[in-house]
CSV table of C-alpha atoms in Angstrom, one decimal:
chain,number,residue,atom,x,y,z
A,597,MET,CA,17.1,-26.6,-18.1
A,598,ILE,CA,12.9,-26.5,-19.6
A,599,THR,CA,10.8,-23.9,-18.5
A,600,LEU,CA,7.4,-24.1,-19.4
A,601,ARG,CA,4.4,-21.3,-20.7
A,602,ARG,CA,1.9,-22.5,-20.8
A,603,SER,CA,-1.3,-20.7,-22.8
A,604,LEU,CA,-3.1,-19.7,-20.4
A,605,GLU,CA,-0.8,-17.7,-19.2
A,606,ARG,CA,0.2,-15.4,-22.0
A,607,GLY,CA,-1.2,-11.8,-21.9
A,608,TYR,CA,-4.6,-11.9,-24.6
A,609,ALA,CA,-5.8,-8.4,-26.3
A,610,ASP,CA,-10.1,-8.7,-28.1
A,611,HIS,CA,-10.3,-5.5,-29.6
A,612,GLY,CA,-14.0,-7.8,-31.7
A,613,TRP,CA,-12.0,-7.5,-35.3
A,614,ILE,CA,-9.1,-9.6,-33.5
A,615,LYS,CA,-8.1,-12.0,-30.4
A,616,SER,CA,-4.7,-12.4,-30.0
A,617,PHE,CA,-2.3,-14.2,-27.2
A,618,HIS,CA,0.5,-12.4,-27.1
A,619,SER,CA,4.1,-15.0,-26.0
A,620,PHE,CA,5.9,-12.0,-24.6
A,621,SER,CA,5.1,-8.0,-24.0
A,622,PHE,CA,3.4,-6.5,-26.7
A,623,ALA,CA,1.2,-3.5,-27.2
A,624,ASP,CA,-0.6,-3.1,-24.3
A,625,TYR,CA,0.3,-6.0,-22.2
A,626,HIS,CA,3.1,-5.5,-20.7
A,627,ASP,CA,5.5,-8.6,-17.9
A,628,PRO,CA,8.9,-7.2,-17.4
A,629,ALA,CA,8.8,-11.7,-16.7
A,630,HIS,CA,8.0,-12.1,-20.6
A,631,MET,CA,10.4,-9.3,-22.7
A,632,GLY,CA,11.5,-11.9,-25.0
A,633,PHE,CA,13.4,-15.3,-25.3
A,634,GLY,CA,16.9,-14.1,-26.7
A,635,ASN,CA,17.3,-12.6,-29.7
A,636,LEU,CA,12.9,-13.5,-30.6
A,637,ARG,CA,10.7,-10.7,-29.3
A,638,VAL,CA,7.5,-11.3,-30.3
A,639,ILE,CA,5.0,-14.4,-31.0
A,640,ASN,CA,1.9,-13.3,-31.5
A,641,GLU,CA,-1.0,-15.7,-31.9
A,642,ASP,CA,-4.1,-13.7,-34.0
A,643,ARG,CA,-7.4,-15.0,-35.1
A,644,VAL,CA,-8.8,-11.9,-38.2
A,645,ALA,CA,-12.4,-11.9,-38.4
A,646,PRO,CA,-13.4,-12.0,-42.0
A,647,GLY,CA,-12.5,-8.5,-43.6
A,648,THR,CA,-10.9,-6.5,-41.4
A,649,GLY,CA,-6.9,-6.5,-41.1
A,650,PHE,CA,-4.2,-3.9,-40.2
A,651,ALA,CA,-4.5,-0.8,-41.7
A,652,THR,CA,-1.2,0.8,-43.0
A,653,HIS,CA,1.9,1.0,-40.6
A,654,GLY,CA,5.1,1.5,-39.8
A,655,HIS,CA,8.2,-1.2,-38.4
A,656,ARG,CA,11.3,-0.4,-38.0
A,657,ASP,CA,14.5,-2.7,-37.4
A,658,MET,CA,13.0,-5.7,-37.0
A,659,GLU,CA,12.6,-8.6,-38.2
A,660,ILE,CA,8.8,-10.3,-39.2
A,661,VAL,CA,7.8,-13.6,-40.2
A,662,SER,CA,4.0,-14.7,-40.3
A,663,TYR,CA,2.7,-17.4,-41.0
A,664,VAL,CA,-0.1,-18.8,-41.7
A,665,LEU,CA,-2.3,-21.4,-39.5
A,666,GLU,CA,-5.4,-21.5,-41.4
A,667,GLY,CA,-7.0,-18.4,-43.9
A,668,ALA,CA,-4.9,-16.6,-46.1
A,669,LEU,CA,-4.0,-13.0,-45.6
A,670,ALA,CA,-3.3,-10.4,-47.7
A,671,HIS,CA,-0.9,-7.8,-47.4
A,672,ARG,CA,0.8,-4.8,-49.4
A,673,ASP,CA,4.3,-2.8,-48.3
A,674,SER,CA,5.7,0.2,-49.2
A,675,LEU,CA,8.3,-1.4,-52.0
A,676,GLY,CA,5.6,-2.5,-53.6
A,677,ASN,CA,4.9,-6.4,-52.4
A,678,GLY,CA,1.6,-7.3,-52.9
A,679,ALA,CA,0.4,-11.1,-52.0
A,680,VAL,CA,-1.9,-13.5,-50.4
A,681,ILE,CA,0.5,-15.4,-47.8
A,682,ARG,CA,-1.8,-18.8,-47.5
A,683,PRO,CA,-1.2,-22.2,-44.6
A,684,GLY,CA,2.4,-24.2,-45.6
A,685,GLU,CA,3.9,-20.8,-46.4
A,686,VAL,CA,6.2,-18.0,-45.0
A,687,GLN,CA,6.3,-14.9,-45.2
A,688,ARG,CA,9.5,-12.8,-44.5
A,689,MET,CA,9.2,-8.8,-44.2
A,690,SER,CA,13.0,-7.4,-43.0
A,691,ALA,CA,11.3,-3.6,-41.5
A,692,GLY,CA,15.4,-2.7,-41.8
A,693,SER,CA,15.6,1.3,-42.3
A,694,GLY,CA,11.9,1.5,-41.8
A,695,ILE,CA,9.0,0.0,-43.8
A,696,ARG,CA,5.0,0.1,-43.8
A,697,HIS,CA,2.3,-2.3,-45.1
A,698,SER,CA,-0.7,-3.5,-44.2
A,699,GLU,CA,-2.1,-7.2,-43.6
A,700,TYR,CA,-6.0,-8.3,-44.7
A,701,ASN,CA,-7.5,-11.5,-44.1
A,702,ALA,CA,-8.3,-12.5,-47.5
A,703,ALA,CA,-10.2,-14.9,-47.1
A,704,GLU,CA,-14.1,-16.0,-46.0
A,705,GLN,CA,-13.3,-17.8,-43.1
A,706,MET,CA,-10.4,-16.1,-39.9
A,707,THR,CA,-7.9,-16.2,-40.7
A,708,HIS,CA,-5.7,-18.4,-37.7
A,709,PHE,CA,-1.7,-16.2,-38.5
A,710,LEU,CA,1.4,-16.4,-36.1
A,711,GLN,CA,3.2,-13.3,-36.2
A,712,ILE,CA,6.7,-13.7,-34.8
A,713,TRP,CA,9.4,-11.2,-34.6
A,714,ILE,CA,13.1,-11.7,-34.2
A,715,LEU,CA,15.8,-9.2,-33.2
A,716,PRO,CA,18.0,-8.2,-37.1
A,717,HIS,CA,21.7,-8.9,-36.2
A,718,THR,CA,22.5,-4.8,-37.9
A,719,PRO,CA,20.6,-1.7,-37.2
A,720,GLY,CA,19.2,0.2,-40.6
A,721,LEU,CA,19.4,-2.2,-43.0
A,722,PRO,CA,17.6,-2.1,-46.1
A,723,PRO,CA,14.2,-3.4,-46.0
A,724,GLY,CA,13.2,-6.4,-48.0
A,725,TYR,CA,10.1,-9.6,-48.7
A,726,GLU,CA,10.0,-12.8,-49.8
A,727,GLN,CA,7.7,-15.4,-49.5
A,728,LYS,CA,8.7,-19.2,-49.8
A,729,ARG,CA,5.7,-22.1,-50.3
A,730,PHE,CA,6.9,-25.5,-48.1
A,731,GLU,CA,4.5,-28.9,-49.0
A,732,GLU,CA,3.2,-30.5,-45.8
A,733,ALA,CA,5.2,-33.4,-46.8
A,734,ASP,CA,8.1,-31.9,-46.2
A,735,ARG,CA,6.5,-31.6,-42.9
A,736,ARG,CA,5.7,-34.6,-42.1
A,737,GLY,CA,7.0,-35.9,-39.0
A,738,ARG,CA,10.2,-33.8,-39.2
A,739,LEU,CA,11.5,-30.6,-38.8
A,740,ARG,CA,11.8,-28.8,-42.1
A,741,LEU,CA,14.3,-25.7,-41.7
A,742,VAL,CA,11.9,-22.1,-42.9
A,743,ALA,CA,13.9,-19.6,-41.8
A,744,SER,CA,17.9,-19.1,-41.8
A,745,PRO,CA,20.7,-16.6,-42.3
A,746,ASP,CA,21.9,-18.6,-45.1
A,747,ALA,CA,18.7,-18.9,-46.8
A,748,ALA,CA,19.8,-22.9,-46.5
A,749,GLU,CA,18.0,-25.9,-47.2
A,750,GLY,CA,15.8,-23.2,-50.0
A,751,SER,CA,14.2,-21.2,-46.9
A,752,VAL,CA,14.1,-17.5,-46.0
A,753,LYS,CA,17.0,-15.8,-45.0
A,754,LEU,CA,16.9,-13.7,-42.6
A,755,HIS,CA,18.7,-11.2,-41.1
A,756,ALA,CA,19.3,-12.3,-38.0
A,757,ASP,CA,21.2,-15.2,-35.9
A,758,ALA,CA,18.5,-17.0,-35.8
A,759,ARG,CA,16.7,-20.0,-37.2
A,760,MET,CA,12.9,-21.6,-37.0
A,761,TYR,CA,12.1,-25.4,-37.9
A,762,VAL,CA,8.5,-26.3,-38.7
A,763,GLY,CA,7.4,-29.4,-38.5
A,764,LEU,CA,3.8,-31.4,-38.6
A,765,PHE,CA,3.9,-35.1,-36.1
A,766,ASP,CA,1.1,-37.6,-35.1
A,767,GLY,CA,1.1,-41.0,-34.4
A,768,GLU,CA,4.0,-42.7,-33.3
A,769,GLU,CA,6.1,-40.3,-35.7
A,770,SER,CA,9.2,-38.1,-34.0
A,771,ALA,CA,12.3,-36.4,-34.6
A,772,ASP,CA,15.3,-35.7,-32.8
A,773,MET,CA,17.3,-32.6,-33.0
A,774,PRO,CA,21.0,-32.2,-31.4
A,775,LEU,CA,20.8,-29.0,-30.0
A,776,ASP,CA,24.5,-26.2,-29.3
A,777,GLY,CA,24.3,-25.5,-25.4
A,778,ALA,CA,25.6,-22.2,-25.7
A,779,ARG,CA,23.2,-21.2,-27.6
A,780,LYS,CA,18.5,-20.7,-26.8
A,781,THR,CA,15.9,-23.4,-28.4
A,782,TYR,CA,12.1,-22.0,-28.1
A,783,VAL,CA,9.2,-25.0,-29.0
A,784,HIS,CA,6.1,-23.4,-30.1
A,785,VAL,CA,3.1,-25.9,-30.0
A,786,ALA,CA,0.4,-23.8,-32.9
A,787,ARG,CA,-2.2,-26.9,-32.9
A,788,GLY,CA,-2.5,-30.2,-31.3
A,789,GLN,CA,-0.5,-31.7,-28.6
A,790,LEU,CA,2.8,-33.1,-28.7
A,791,GLU,CA,5.6,-33.7,-26.0
A,792,VAL,CA,9.0,-32.1,-26.2
A,793,ASN,CA,11.6,-33.9,-24.0
A,794,GLY,CA,9.0,-36.1,-22.4
A,795,ILE,CA,6.7,-33.6,-21.6
A,796,ALA,CA,3.4,-32.9,-22.4
A,797,LEU,CA,2.3,-29.6,-24.7
A,798,GLY,CA,-1.0,-28.8,-25.8
A,799,ALA,CA,-2.6,-25.4,-28.0
A,800,GLY,CA,-0.6,-22.2,-27.7
A,801,ASP,CA,2.0,-23.8,-24.6
A,802,ALA,CA,6.1,-23.9,-25.6
A,803,ALA,CA,8.8,-24.7,-24.3
A,804,LYS,CA,12.4,-23.0,-23.6
A,805,LEU,CA,15.4,-24.8,-23.9
A,806,GLU,CA,18.2,-23.7,-22.3
A,807,GLY,CA,21.5,-25.8,-21.8
A,808,GLU,CA,20.3,-28.5,-23.1
A,809,SER,CA,22.3,-31.3,-25.2
A,810,ARG,CA,19.2,-32.5,-27.6
A,811,LEU,CA,15.8,-31.7,-28.5
A,812,ARG,CA,12.8,-34.4,-29.3
A,813,LEU,CA,9.3,-34.2,-30.6
A,814,ALA,CA,7.0,-37.5,-30.4
A,815,GLY,CA,3.8,-38.5,-28.6
A,816,GLY,CA,1.8,-36.2,-31.3
A,817,ARG,CA,-1.6,-35.7,-32.0
A,818,ALA,CA,-2.5,-33.7,-35.2
A,819,ALA,CA,0.5,-31.3,-33.5
A,820,GLU,CA,1.8,-28.3,-35.9
A,821,VAL,CA,4.8,-27.2,-34.5
A,822,LEU,CA,7.4,-23.8,-34.7
A,823,VAL,CA,11.1,-24.6,-32.9
A,824,PHE,CA,14.1,-21.5,-32.5
A,825,ASP,CA,17.6,-21.4,-32.5
A,826,LEU,CA,18.9,-18.6,-31.1
A,827,ALA,CA,21.8,-16.6,-30.0
A,828,PRO,CA,22.6,-16.7,-26.5
């Protein structure tokens, strides 16, 4: 079964300095039909104006992944980490028993990024941080594993039963992935256009796959896609 979640169906918030689309219920946007998918709890598509950002705030018991599409995001946290996240890099912050952090636009242009929350397999873990770069060549025409429970293939380590892949597809480029029909798969098109199992999706669109045996991505036009393999 494939269920679509079109971009314009998402929640939306415009606070001036930030414009944000919410794939699932978040902050003032609440929809009982969209509280998450499996252990994937949040996908926010944020556009943050230059010179602005999120002041220091706290999180607990969540695996938080940031994926920058354009611009740059400056991160600081209560563990002493300080870094700038740029396109092609994946940041994983394990909130665990508690962490405080800030995020600011570190570019002279709008910073466009995805904020992803995944429920951890165990509450109260020590908080942690990790950031890695994945070159465009490794994401071009294929699905590159970037986050996983066992840090496989050089991915960042998630304290959750979930795997995250990213890919870039254009023209004749395509990818096939066998699926475990007992698990859930979430496909989010971040940019461009892409066919997911023959269904045309555009930027911000998503597909929820359940009971499917295969994922096929093709027909891309400047497409950037995120694929999540999730706990049942």
